[in-house]
XYZ file of C-alpha atoms in Angstrom:
456
model
C 48.936 101.608 41.432
C 51.335 98.827 42.593
C 49.921 95.573 43.980
C 50.272 94.248 47.380
C 52.586 91.499 46.262
C 54.940 93.824 44.564
C 55.128 96.271 47.546
C 55.447 93.379 49.911
C 58.411 92.198 47.927
C 60.122 95.514 48.320
C 59.584 95.379 52.219
C 60.995 91.792 52.276
C 64.274 92.760 50.857
C 65.414 93.889 54.281
C 65.173 90.587 56.142
C 66.199 92.167 59.499
C 63.451 94.674 59.249
C 60.896 91.979 58.442
C 62.168 89.896 61.391
C 61.715 92.589 64.144
C 58.478 93.868 62.580
C 57.118 90.423 62.864
C 58.412 89.872 66.280
C 57.205 93.250 67.630
C 53.782 92.814 66.556
C 53.516 89.245 67.747
C 54.780 90.495 71.174
C 51.922 92.940 71.233
C 49.470 90.092 70.259
C 50.812 88.087 73.209
C 50.149 91.099 75.466
C 46.575 91.128 74.247
C 46.156 87.405 75.103
C 47.530 87.945 78.571
C 45.069 90.845 79.207
C 42.105 88.950 77.843
C 42.765 85.806 79.882
C 42.657 87.943 83.133
C 39.017 88.784 82.518
C 36.698 85.787 83.067
C 33.944 87.289 81.024
C 36.206 88.285 78.002
C 34.159 86.291 75.503
C 30.854 87.652 77.041
C 32.302 91.207 76.606
C 33.070 90.543 72.848
C 29.574 89.119 72.282
C 27.926 92.039 73.990
C 30.055 94.615 72.105
C 29.154 92.713 68.733
C 25.486 92.877 69.602
C 25.466 96.552 70.479
C 27.160 97.374 67.222
C 24.796 95.208 65.228
C 21.949 97.065 66.918
C 23.535 100.348 65.872
C 23.838 99.215 62.281
C 20.283 98.198 62.226
C 19.168 101.582 63.535
C 21.891 103.869 62.360
C 19.621 106.714 61.238
C 17.819 106.865 64.520
C 20.939 107.061 66.648
C 22.581 109.557 64.327
C 19.660 111.803 64.584
C 19.567 111.484 68.449
C 23.236 112.224 68.581
C 22.861 115.311 66.524
C 19.938 116.537 68.499
C 21.821 116.183 71.854
C 24.931 117.560 70.456
C 23.261 120.643 69.174
C 21.688 121.112 72.660
C 25.142 120.818 74.144
C 26.346 123.741 71.867
C 28.369 121.588 69.421
C 28.067 122.611 65.704
C 27.269 119.350 63.571
C 28.184 119.122 59.993
C 27.479 116.098 57.628
C 29.813 115.120 54.768
C 28.881 112.772 51.994
C 32.412 111.887 51.025
C 35.992 112.765 51.480
C 36.012 115.897 49.391
C 32.978 117.347 51.240
C 34.658 116.515 54.601
C 37.818 118.288 53.570
C 35.865 121.378 52.370
C 33.930 121.537 55.718
C 37.067 121.483 57.699
C 38.721 124.161 55.511
C 35.728 126.442 55.660
C 35.723 126.394 59.385
C 39.522 127.179 59.566
C 39.078 129.974 56.963
C 36.091 131.393 58.903
C 38.410 131.865 61.861
C 41.545 132.936 59.816
C 43.414 129.829 61.150
C 46.841 129.269 59.515
C 48.194 126.617 61.913
C 46.402 123.625 63.153
C 47.461 120.738 65.334
C 45.879 117.363 64.797
C 45.786 114.248 66.943
C 45.506 110.711 65.441
C 42.640 110.337 63.055
C 42.458 107.456 60.537
C 39.455 109.090 59.077
C 41.492 112.155 58.010
C 44.043 109.827 56.593
C 41.350 108.187 54.660
C 40.272 111.634 53.364
C 43.922 112.821 52.756
C 43.030 115.964 54.779
C 46.629 116.978 55.479
C 47.487 117.261 51.687
C 44.408 119.087 51.063
C 44.821 121.708 53.791
C 48.504 122.249 53.072
C 47.561 123.055 49.468
C 45.253 125.632 50.848
C 48.116 127.325 52.785
C 47.232 125.756 56.192
C 50.075 124.115 58.096
C 48.987 120.908 59.903
C 50.957 119.325 62.683
C 50.408 115.782 63.702
C 50.881 115.623 67.366
C 50.831 111.912 68.050
C 54.528 110.961 68.118
C 54.170 108.135 65.688
C 52.072 110.197 63.274
C 54.575 113.128 63.718
C 57.461 110.814 62.651
C 55.833 109.611 59.568
C 54.652 113.112 58.753
C 58.218 114.388 58.905
C 59.333 111.401 56.770
C 56.562 112.349 54.378
C 54.920 108.832 54.526
C 51.593 107.408 55.481
C 51.027 105.607 58.686
C 51.780 101.801 58.295
C 49.551 100.845 61.255
C 46.368 102.341 62.675
C 47.607 102.196 66.346
C 51.403 102.168 65.848
C 51.938 104.490 62.874
C 55.725 104.256 62.714
C 56.150 100.570 63.657
C 58.061 100.014 60.480
C 60.796 102.558 61.462
C 63.964 101.775 63.434
C 65.129 104.144 66.193
C 68.247 105.000 64.183
C 66.124 106.021 61.177
C 63.875 108.160 63.429
C 67.115 109.850 64.758
C 68.039 110.679 61.166
C 64.547 112.056 60.405
C 64.787 114.328 63.570
C 68.316 115.530 62.590
C 67.023 116.564 59.152
C 63.804 118.139 60.409
C 64.269 119.113 64.045
C 67.926 119.823 64.085
C 68.706 117.072 66.580
C 72.353 115.840 66.917
C 73.501 113.507 64.173
C 73.480 109.852 65.149
C 71.198 110.237 68.037
C 69.091 106.963 68.582
C 68.138 106.966 72.273
C 64.315 106.790 72.398
C 64.100 108.901 75.557
C 66.112 111.761 74.154
C 64.231 111.590 70.800
C 60.974 111.698 72.712
C 62.084 114.755 74.471
C 63.144 116.562 71.295
C 59.727 115.835 69.801
C 58.009 117.103 72.963
C 59.799 120.396 72.971
C 58.958 120.962 69.287
C 55.414 119.988 69.613
C 54.857 122.270 72.680
C 55.611 125.280 70.340
C 53.135 124.010 67.909
C 50.335 123.608 70.493
C 50.954 127.215 71.749
C 50.880 128.877 68.368
C 47.838 126.943 66.922
C 44.400 128.287 67.249
C 42.557 125.255 65.987
C 42.913 121.604 67.017
C 41.398 118.540 65.178
C 40.789 115.261 66.918
C 39.404 111.949 65.809
C 36.517 110.181 67.559
C 36.618 106.747 69.088
C 32.967 106.606 70.215
C 29.964 109.001 69.943
C 27.176 108.504 72.441
C 23.675 109.072 70.927
C 22.046 109.479 74.416
C 24.301 112.356 75.582
C 25.673 113.925 72.400
C 29.214 113.546 73.608
C 32.200 111.970 72.020
C 35.122 110.192 73.392
C 38.724 110.239 72.365
C 41.281 107.632 73.527
C 45.029 108.372 73.481
C 48.219 107.358 75.420
C 50.070 110.591 75.010
C 47.414 113.184 75.978
C 48.042 115.103 72.799
C 44.392 115.261 71.871
C 43.601 116.943 75.201
C 46.535 119.344 74.894
C 45.346 120.552 71.443
C 41.726 120.733 72.266
C 42.135 122.574 75.577
C 44.410 125.145 74.212
C 42.766 125.901 70.962
C 39.833 128.260 70.291
C 38.302 125.932 67.705
C 37.971 122.257 68.247
C 36.975 120.146 65.241
C 36.250 116.351 65.696
C 35.828 114.102 62.583
C 34.091 110.779 62.793
C 32.835 108.210 60.447
C 29.101 107.702 61.016
C 29.526 104.120 62.264
C 31.308 105.373 65.503
C 27.858 105.893 67.222
C 27.039 103.793 70.364
C 23.481 104.118 71.807
C 23.999 104.712 75.562
C 26.855 105.938 77.943
C 26.646 102.715 79.903
C 27.886 100.823 76.720
C 31.237 102.600 76.989
C 32.329 100.299 79.868
C 32.026 97.348 77.344
C 34.110 99.006 74.643
C 36.621 100.674 76.733
C 37.555 97.356 78.408
C 37.999 95.847 74.978
C 39.779 98.569 73.016
C 42.981 99.023 74.844
C 43.404 95.354 75.691
C 42.979 94.456 72.076
C 45.141 97.337 70.711
C 48.302 97.382 72.831
C 47.694 94.896 75.657
C 46.850 97.718 78.238
C 44.036 97.492 80.676
C 43.032 101.088 79.712
C 44.267 103.800 77.494
C 46.226 106.528 79.542
C 43.797 109.214 78.539
C 40.099 108.618 77.964
C 38.715 111.978 77.255
C 35.043 112.914 77.093
C 33.996 116.020 75.134
C 30.417 117.062 75.585
C 30.370 120.946 75.106
C 32.690 123.661 74.336
C 34.187 125.592 77.148
C 33.536 129.420 77.396
C 34.911 131.194 74.390
C 35.583 128.061 72.284
C 33.760 126.654 69.267
C 33.478 122.951 68.887
C 32.500 121.278 65.675
C 31.960 117.697 64.765
C 32.009 116.397 61.121
C 30.157 113.210 60.549
C 31.342 111.454 57.353
C 29.807 108.875 55.201
C 32.389 108.238 52.402
C 30.933 104.881 51.177
C 29.705 103.561 54.613
C 26.086 103.792 53.734
C 26.756 101.690 50.492
C 28.658 99.220 52.583
C 25.873 99.063 55.135
C 23.492 97.986 52.323
C 25.730 94.931 51.458
C 24.460 92.063 53.665
C 27.751 90.086 53.382
C 30.020 92.999 54.341
C 27.997 95.337 56.653
C 29.345 93.460 59.668
C 32.879 95.097 59.085
C 31.308 98.496 60.003
C 31.486 97.213 63.576
C 35.229 97.862 63.538
C 36.497 99.910 66.575
C 39.980 100.423 64.931
C 42.017 98.486 67.605
C 44.424 97.075 65.203
C 44.337 93.499 66.759
C 43.900 91.929 63.399
C 47.080 93.731 62.171
C 49.168 92.268 65.113
C 48.085 88.776 64.546
C 48.077 88.493 60.728
C 51.036 86.600 59.427
C 50.792 88.321 56.106
C 50.672 91.917 57.563
C 53.566 91.147 60.006
C 55.792 90.075 57.242
C 54.721 92.487 54.445
C 54.432 95.850 56.281
C 51.574 98.318 56.228
C 52.582 100.250 53.191
C 52.204 97.241 51.054
C 48.464 97.667 51.297
C 48.589 101.140 49.551
C 45.715 102.538 51.630
C 45.292 104.315 54.912
C 43.776 101.315 56.660
C 45.877 98.306 56.053
C 45.789 94.802 57.491
C 42.861 92.368 57.356
C 40.142 94.972 58.060
C 41.607 97.258 55.336
C 41.510 94.292 53.001
C 37.831 94.210 53.572
C 36.763 97.914 53.949
C 38.715 99.233 50.888
C 37.673 96.599 48.305
C 33.996 96.777 49.468
C 34.077 100.436 48.708
C 36.229 100.444 45.705
C 36.890 96.943 44.342
C 38.738 98.032 41.170
C 41.578 99.852 42.984
C 41.795 97.366 45.867
C 41.092 93.963 44.185
C 44.520 92.715 45.242
C 43.977 93.056 48.900
C 41.518 90.125 49.706
C 44.254 87.860 48.423
C 46.830 89.204 50.985
C 45.621 86.703 53.535
C 46.087 83.027 54.447
C 42.439 82.835 55.544
C 43.777 81.281 58.777
C 40.940 82.993 60.752
C 43.364 84.478 63.404
C 41.997 87.990 62.628
C 38.397 86.857 63.295
C 39.506 85.071 66.547
C 41.100 88.253 68.008
C 38.568 90.826 66.766
C 36.968 92.357 69.861
C 33.574 92.993 68.100
C 33.525 89.631 66.333
C 33.875 90.644 62.698
C 34.101 87.519 60.617
C 37.019 88.965 58.628
C 38.328 85.641 57.076
C 34.884 84.867 55.766
C 34.529 88.269 54.234
C 38.008 88.074 52.564
C 36.869 84.831 51.091
C 33.588 86.278 49.842
C 35.449 89.174 48.301
C 37.677 86.741 46.389
C 34.765 85.183 44.942
C 33.340 88.432 43.898
C 36.579 89.577 42.273
C 37.017 86.270 40.332
C 33.338 86.061 39.258
C 33.421 89.624 37.968
C 36.515 88.821 35.794
C 38.743 91.102 37.639
C 41.208 88.309 38.753
C 44.700 87.940 37.276
C 44.331 86.530 33.780
C 47.138 84.100 34.178
C 45.849 82.799 37.544
C 42.302 82.550 36.340
C 43.377 80.607 33.215
C 45.624 78.283 35.353
C 42.745 77.540 37.721
C 40.316 76.777 34.999
C 42.781 74.467 33.355
C 43.544 72.831 36.661
C 39.781 72.417 37.443
C 39.303 70.655 34.014
C 42.145 68.331 34.777
C 41.337 67.524 38.453
C 37.709 66.769 37.500
C 38.863 63.909 35.161
C 40.689 60.958 36.576
C 42.395 59.949 33.315
C 43.696 63.558 32.719
C 44.806 63.862 36.365
C 46.815 60.587 36.108
C 48.351 61.697 32.944
C 49.354 65.112 34.287
C 50.625 63.502 37.374
C 53.053 61.171 35.542
C 54.249 64.089 33.258
C 54.974 66.388 36.312
C 56.796 63.631 38.004
C 59.086 62.840 35.107
C 59.546 66.592 34.415
C 60.500 67.316 38.051
C 62.916 64.428 38.074
C 64.736 65.165 34.823
C 64.119 68.894 34.134
C 63.581 70.427 37.586
C 64.625 73.843 36.237
C 61.171 74.184 34.821
C 59.684 74.579 38.230
C 62.897 75.750 40.204
C 63.261 79.171 38.581
C 62.590 82.801 39.473
C 59.337 82.701 37.323
C 57.744 80.578 39.975
C 56.616 82.743 42.869
C 56.577 79.833 45.408
C 60.245 79.075 44.622
C 61.342 82.689 45.169
C 60.926 82.420 48.855
C 60.735 78.743 49.672
C 62.430 75.415 48.930
C 60.565 73.158 46.651
C 59.292 69.866 48.196
C 60.755 66.535 47.161
C 58.657 64.572 44.902
C 57.371 61.301 46.584
C 58.345 57.982 45.052
C 54.667 57.021 44.835
C 51.283 58.580 45.470
C 48.764 57.449 48.212
C 46.627 56.007 45.394
C 49.655 53.883 43.968
C 50.488 52.772 47.490
C 46.814 51.779 48.247
C 46.460 49.811 44.994
C 49.786 48.110 45.683
C 49.135 47.199 49.321
C 45.355 47.207 49.838
C 43.639 47.251 46.570
C 44.865 43.815 45.566
C 43.788 42.019 48.677
C 46.993 42.405 50.961
């Protein structure tokens, strides 16, 4: 598996792409700020949402059982999956029971996490992603690079080429409105031929047994209302206790995600219509284990708004695919290593620890603190990079001894002056992307001793 640093280096080879990727995401961050400043009680909303989620995590079993009980009363069939493999098998069994060959799917980061599409296609079931961004990356045979803006890394000209190759659109077409219309016409056929639809779940209400799906395109509604079988897949942390709590989260979600006051479609699913089957698959996949870790359980509050992506200086300049996982960005750099530290030990270091992600999080997850804690765990467990670990130990020994420090300082100063190529070369990661600073003529200590220490 490639590391974040090596994958980010690939993304950075195209400077123009990096520039507009950075600028576009920062534009969305600014929209978020404008929307939040229009609400006088914004910080109160964040604090309320955080406390509701903390209450859920402390009573998760109770709320899940309440949700299951009410969902069953509503006529929804409830399934439980311990991990990704079981989740995929449950979905496949439902589709095979109804002899479904074609399924439409709205955006669901959980199914990306479980690699559901690949699993179903290997079992001869055609899956069509109906969110426009998801459809684009599906046709490009890529993963989404952002949980809200799946194809943010693609230019309109590239999308035109993808549509030309896969949807027979005119070559060289790059007008967004025309490309959207081509996708709409193609997806309309998929909606009509599919007998099953899968959606994600933004919130599940324990009190009523209903679940809520938020979209801007209406694709989840189109799929669910036309299909004879509706399957909803949710991580077990998506529960909220009462319907009245939705007002808190819905005011936070769209503003944090895209700078909108509200998502265009906020759809409530409570029971199947006549002649339809409705299933909900509740998935653990490492969440219970994460819940047991006091330092990191807080990250299960995440409502998948993507605000931490849009503000993170590392994500904006390295692209989502550099995180080699379904959920990228700061939250992905916590969630993935907590569940599998060996495979994702590079991600906590893909951060400046500036705290901007914590500042914008609508449910007040202390992301930068958790990233720091993960770094400590990785180093203390011996999984850090050997060269870096050796360098830090050597540096610690030197900096803890005044005589050694002074000697090293003089050596570096002379070396920098007379043999600068020892530092200014491609083996120095800092020098690859930055100019090396000029060495000062004297240190503060030398200046102090000369001007203050001798009585001047």
